[in-house]
Amino acid sequence: AQSVTQLDSQVPVFEEAPVELRCNYSSSVSVYLFWYVQYPNQGLQLLLKYLSGSTLVKGINGFEAEFNKSQTSFHLRKPSVHISDTAEYFCAVSDYGGSQGNLIFGKGTKLSVKP
Amino acid sequence: NAGVTQTPKFQVLKTGQSMTLQCAQDMNHEYMSWYRQDPGMGLRLIHYSVGAGITDQGEVPNGYNVSRSTTEDFPLRLLSAAPSQTSVYFCASTLLAEQFFGPGTRLTVL
């Protein structure tokens, strides 16, 4: 069975500092990987996705993530955060060998950017 | 395109009441899903459908029913609401493994 572990439930960081949100997954088959962002009282918005090809994936709002198959990780990074990046971030995995429409989500990481 | 729409946005129920959360999409996606989101739990899959007439259970299906009579609509029914069903509910449709989420319904069961 697939699972996703987000290693930090909360990450406080100062504005303009770099940030890394960590995500590890487990799966017995090849997967698709996603990062979603949720701003307060809003729905989920796709930040970026890895389906195949280059292991470095660039997304919206200056975020990027690197797929590391040997370490089963898909960490999200941004070199310089803004106050507006304060939100909850979810890592998710989809089994493209099986039920392609179902995502398994991590429990989320709350990013708090302070001035 | 409106994408994925959900109604209502907010709902308060009393224990034992029933209701239907509506979900519709205009992207002609075959695959649709319902999730619930609880603090510290991420999103958990309730039910999903791979096309009209076909539904299946997800991780937390108890207390919920679904049906899929058309490609566009995928309603979620609470048969007898319980306080444990207080949550935010998201509907999603999927194309090529990418999910598109609706804005959510915030449900409180007293």
CSV table of C-alpha atoms in Angstrom, one decimal:
chain,number,residue,atom,x,y,z
A,1,ALA,CA,0.0,0.0,0.0
A,2,GLN,CA,1.1,3.5,-0.7
A,3,SER,CA,1.8,6.1,2.0
A,4,VAL,CA,3.1,9.6,2.2
A,5,THR,CA,5.0,11.1,5.1
A,6,GLN,CA,5.5,14.8,5.5
A,7,LEU,CA,8.3,15.1,8.0
A,8,ASP,CA,7.4,18.5,9.5
A,9,SER,CA,3.9,19.5,10.6
A,10,GLN,CA,5.0,23.1,11.0
A,11,VAL,CA,7.8,25.1,9.4
A,12,PRO,CA,8.4,28.7,10.6
A,13,VAL,CA,10.7,30.8,8.5
A,14,PHE,CA,11.6,34.5,8.0
A,15,GLU,CA,10.7,36.3,4.9
A,16,GLU,CA,13.3,36.0,2.1
A,17,ALA,CA,14.9,32.9,3.6
A,18,PRO,CA,15.0,29.6,1.7
A,19,VAL,CA,12.7,26.8,2.7
A,20,GLU,CA,12.5,23.1,2.2
A,21,LEU,CA,9.4,21.1,2.9
A,22,ARG,CA,10.1,17.4,3.1
A,23,CYS,CA,8.1,14.5,1.7
A,24,ASN,CA,8.8,10.8,1.6
A,25,TYR,CA,6.6,8.2,0.0
A,26,SER,CA,6.4,4.4,-0.1
A,27,SER,CA,5.0,2.5,-3.0
A,28,SER,CA,5.7,-0.9,-4.6
A,29,VAL,CA,5.0,0.5,-8.1
A,30,SER,CA,6.0,3.6,-10.0
A,31,VAL,CA,4.2,6.7,-9.0
A,32,TYR,CA,3.1,10.2,-9.9
A,33,LEU,CA,3.9,12.8,-7.3
A,34,PHE,CA,2.3,16.1,-6.5
A,35,TRP,CA,2.5,19.1,-4.3
A,36,TYR,CA,-0.7,21.1,-3.5
A,37,VAL,CA,-1.0,24.4,-1.6
A,38,GLN,CA,-4.0,25.4,0.5
A,39,TYR,CA,-4.4,29.0,1.6
A,40,PRO,CA,-6.6,29.7,4.6
A,41,ASN,CA,-10.3,28.8,4.0
A,42,GLN,CA,-9.7,27.9,0.4
A,43,GLY,CA,-9.5,24.8,-1.7
A,44,LEU,CA,-6.4,23.0,-3.0
A,45,GLN,CA,-4.3,24.4,-5.8
A,46,LEU,CA,-1.7,22.4,-7.7
A,47,LEU,CA,1.8,23.7,-7.2
A,48,LEU,CA,3.7,21.2,-9.3
A,49,LYS,CA,3.7,17.5,-10.4
A,50,TYR,CA,6.1,14.8,-11.4
A,51,LEU,CA,4.8,12.4,-14.0
A,52,SER,CA,8.0,11.4,-15.8
A,53,GLY,CA,11.2,12.8,-17.3
A,54,SER,CA,13.4,15.3,-15.5
A,55,THR,CA,13.6,14.8,-11.8
A,56,LEU,CA,13.7,18.5,-11.1
A,57,VAL,CA,10.2,19.9,-11.5
A,58,LYS,CA,9.4,23.6,-11.5
A,59,GLY,CA,6.0,24.9,-10.4
A,60,ILE,CA,4.1,28.0,-9.8
A,61,ASN,CA,5.1,30.9,-7.5
A,62,GLY,CA,8.9,30.0,-7.7
A,63,PHE,CA,8.6,26.6,-6.1
A,64,GLU,CA,10.4,23.5,-7.3
A,65,ALA,CA,10.8,19.9,-6.2
A,66,GLU,CA,13.2,17.1,-6.9
A,67,PHE,CA,12.1,13.5,-7.3
A,68,ASN,CA,14.7,11.1,-5.8
A,69,LYS,CA,13.7,7.5,-6.5
A,70,SER,CA,16.5,5.9,-4.5
A,71,GLN,CA,15.5,7.9,-1.4
A,72,THR,CA,11.7,7.8,-2.2
A,73,SER,CA,11.6,11.5,-1.6
A,74,PHE,CA,9.9,14.5,-3.3
A,75,HIS,CA,11.0,17.6,-1.3
A,76,LEU,CA,9.6,21.0,-2.1
A,77,ARG,CA,12.0,24.0,-2.1
A,78,LYS,CA,11.9,27.8,-2.6
A,79,PRO,CA,15.0,29.9,-2.5
A,80,SER,CA,13.3,33.0,-1.0
A,81,VAL,CA,9.9,33.0,0.6
A,82,HIS,CA,7.4,35.8,0.9
A,83,ILE,CA,4.7,36.5,3.5
A,84,SER,CA,2.1,35.4,0.9
A,85,ASP,CA,3.6,31.9,0.9
A,86,THR,CA,2.1,31.3,4.3
A,87,ALA,CA,-0.2,28.3,3.7
A,88,GLU,CA,-0.5,24.6,4.2
A,89,TYR,CA,1.3,22.4,1.8
A,90,PHE,CA,0.3,18.8,0.9
A,91,CYS,CA,2.4,16.2,-0.8
A,92,ALA,CA,0.4,13.4,-2.6
A,93,VAL,CA,1.1,10.3,-4.6
A,94,SER,CA,-0.9,8.5,-7.2
A,95,ASP,CA,-0.3,5.0,-8.4
A,96,TYR,CA,-0.3,5.1,-12.1
A,97,GLY,CA,-0.3,1.4,-12.3
A,98,GLY,CA,-3.6,1.1,-10.6
A,99,SER,CA,-6.3,3.6,-9.7
A,100,GLN,CA,-4.9,6.6,-11.4
A,101,GLY,CA,-7.6,8.9,-10.1
A,102,ASN,CA,-6.9,8.4,-6.4
A,103,LEU,CA,-4.4,10.4,-4.5
A,104,ILE,CA,-2.8,9.5,-1.1
A,105,PHE,CA,-2.1,12.7,0.8
A,106,GLY,CA,0.4,13.4,3.5
A,107,LYS,CA,-0.9,15.1,6.6
A,108,GLY,CA,0.3,18.5,5.5
A,109,THR,CA,3.0,21.1,6.5
A,110,LYS,CA,2.0,24.5,7.7
A,111,LEU,CA,4.4,27.1,6.4
A,112,SER,CA,4.5,30.3,8.4
A,113,VAL,CA,6.5,33.1,6.9
A,114,LYS,CA,7.4,35.9,9.4
A,115,PRO,CA,8.5,39.4,8.6
B,1,ASN,CA,-15.3,26.3,-18.0
B,2,ALA,CA,-16.5,26.5,-14.4
B,3,GLY,CA,-14.3,23.5,-13.5
B,4,VAL,CA,-15.5,21.6,-10.4
B,5,THR,CA,-18.3,23.2,-8.5
B,6,GLN,CA,-19.7,22.2,-5.1
B,7,THR,CA,-22.8,23.2,-3.2
B,8,PRO,CA,-23.5,24.2,-0.5
B,9,LYS,CA,-20.4,26.0,0.7
B,10,PHE,CA,-21.5,25.8,4.4
B,11,GLN,CA,-24.0,23.5,6.1
B,12,VAL,CA,-25.0,22.8,9.7
B,13,LEU,CA,-26.9,19.6,10.5
B,14,LYS,CA,-28.3,18.0,13.6
B,15,THR,CA,-27.3,14.5,14.5
B,16,GLY,CA,-29.4,12.0,12.6
B,17,GLN,CA,-30.3,14.3,9.7
B,18,SER,CA,-29.5,13.3,6.1
B,19,MET,CA,-28.3,15.5,3.3
B,20,THR,CA,-26.6,15.5,-0.1
B,21,LEU,CA,-23.5,17.4,-1.0
B,22,GLN,CA,-23.5,18.3,-4.7
B,23,CYS,CA,-20.6,18.1,-7.0
B,24,ALA,CA,-20.5,18.9,-10.7
B,25,GLN,CA,-17.8,19.2,-13.3
B,26,ASP,CA,-17.9,20.5,-16.9
B,27,MET,CA,-14.6,19.1,-18.2
B,28,ASN,CA,-16.0,15.7,-19.2
B,29,HIS,CA,-13.7,13.8,-16.9
B,30,GLU,CA,-14.5,10.2,-16.3
B,31,TYR,CA,-12.8,10.0,-12.9
B,32,MET,CA,-14.3,11.8,-9.9
B,33,SER,CA,-13.6,11.5,-6.1
B,34,TRP,CA,-14.7,12.7,-2.7
B,35,TYR,CA,-12.3,13.5,0.1
B,36,ARG,CA,-12.8,14.8,3.6
B,37,GLN,CA,-10.2,17.0,5.3
B,38,ASP,CA,-9.7,17.1,9.0
B,39,PRO,CA,-7.1,19.0,11.0
B,40,GLY,CA,-3.8,17.2,11.1
B,41,MET,CA,-5.1,14.3,8.9
B,42,GLY,CA,-4.6,15.6,5.4
B,43,LEU,CA,-7.2,14.6,2.9
B,44,ARG,CA,-8.8,11.1,3.0
B,45,LEU,CA,-10.6,9.4,0.2
B,46,ILE,CA,-14.3,8.6,0.8
B,47,HIS,CA,-15.6,7.3,-2.5
B,48,TYR,CA,-14.6,7.5,-6.1
B,49,SER,CA,-16.0,6.8,-9.5
B,50,VAL,CA,-14.3,5.8,-12.7
B,51,GLY,CA,-17.3,6.6,-14.9
B,52,ALA,CA,-21.1,6.9,-15.0
B,53,GLY,CA,-22.6,3.9,-13.2
B,54,ILE,CA,-19.4,2.8,-11.5
B,55,THR,CA,-18.4,3.7,-7.9
B,56,ASP,CA,-16.1,2.3,-5.3
B,57,GLN,CA,-15.1,2.8,-1.7
B,58,GLY,CA,-12.1,4.7,-0.6
B,59,GLU,CA,-10.3,4.8,2.8
B,60,VAL,CA,-13.2,6.1,4.9
B,61,PRO,CA,-16.6,5.2,3.3
B,62,ASN,CA,-18.7,4.4,6.3
B,63,GLY,CA,-21.7,6.7,6.7
B,64,TYR,CA,-21.6,7.9,3.1
B,65,ASN,CA,-23.2,6.9,-0.1
B,66,VAL,CA,-22.5,7.9,-3.7
B,67,SER,CA,-24.0,7.4,-7.1
B,68,ARG,CA,-22.9,8.4,-10.6
B,69,SER,CA,-25.8,8.6,-13.1
B,70,THR,CA,-24.0,11.1,-15.4
B,71,THR,CA,-20.4,12.0,-16.2
B,72,GLU,CA,-21.0,15.6,-14.9
B,73,ASP,CA,-22.5,14.9,-11.4
B,74,PHE,CA,-21.2,13.0,-8.4
B,75,PRO,CA,-23.3,13.7,-5.3
B,76,LEU,CA,-22.3,12.5,-1.8
B,77,ARG,CA,-25.1,11.5,0.6
B,78,LEU,CA,-24.9,11.4,4.4
B,79,LEU,CA,-27.5,8.9,5.5
B,80,SER,CA,-27.6,9.8,9.2
B,81,ALA,CA,-25.2,12.6,10.2
B,82,ALA,CA,-23.0,12.1,13.1
B,83,PRO,CA,-20.7,14.7,14.9
B,84,SER,CA,-17.7,12.6,13.6
B,85,GLN,CA,-18.7,13.7,10.1
B,86,THR,CA,-18.0,17.4,10.9
B,87,SER,CA,-15.3,18.1,8.3
B,88,VAL,CA,-14.5,20.0,5.1
B,89,TYR,CA,-15.5,17.9,2.0
B,90,PHE,CA,-13.7,18.3,-1.3
B,91,CYS,CA,-14.8,16.9,-4.6
B,92,ALA,CA,-12.3,16.3,-7.4
B,93,SER,CA,-12.2,15.2,-11.0
B,94,THR,CA,-9.1,13.7,-12.6
B,95,LEU,CA,-7.5,13.7,-16.0
B,96,LEU,CA,-4.2,11.9,-16.7
B,97,ALA,CA,-3.5,11.6,-12.9
B,98,GLU,CA,-4.0,15.3,-12.2
B,99,GLN,CA,-6.8,16.1,-9.9
B,100,PHE,CA,-8.9,19.3,-10.1
B,101,PHE,CA,-10.5,20.2,-6.8
B,102,GLY,CA,-13.7,22.0,-6.0
B,103,PRO,CA,-13.9,24.8,-3.5
B,104,GLY,CA,-15.1,22.6,-0.7
B,105,THR,CA,-18.2,22.3,1.6
B,106,ARG,CA,-17.7,23.0,5.3
B,107,LEU,CA,-20.1,20.7,7.2
B,108,THR,CA,-20.8,20.9,10.9
B,109,VAL,CA,-22.9,18.3,12.7
B,110,LEU,CA,-24.2,19.2,16.1
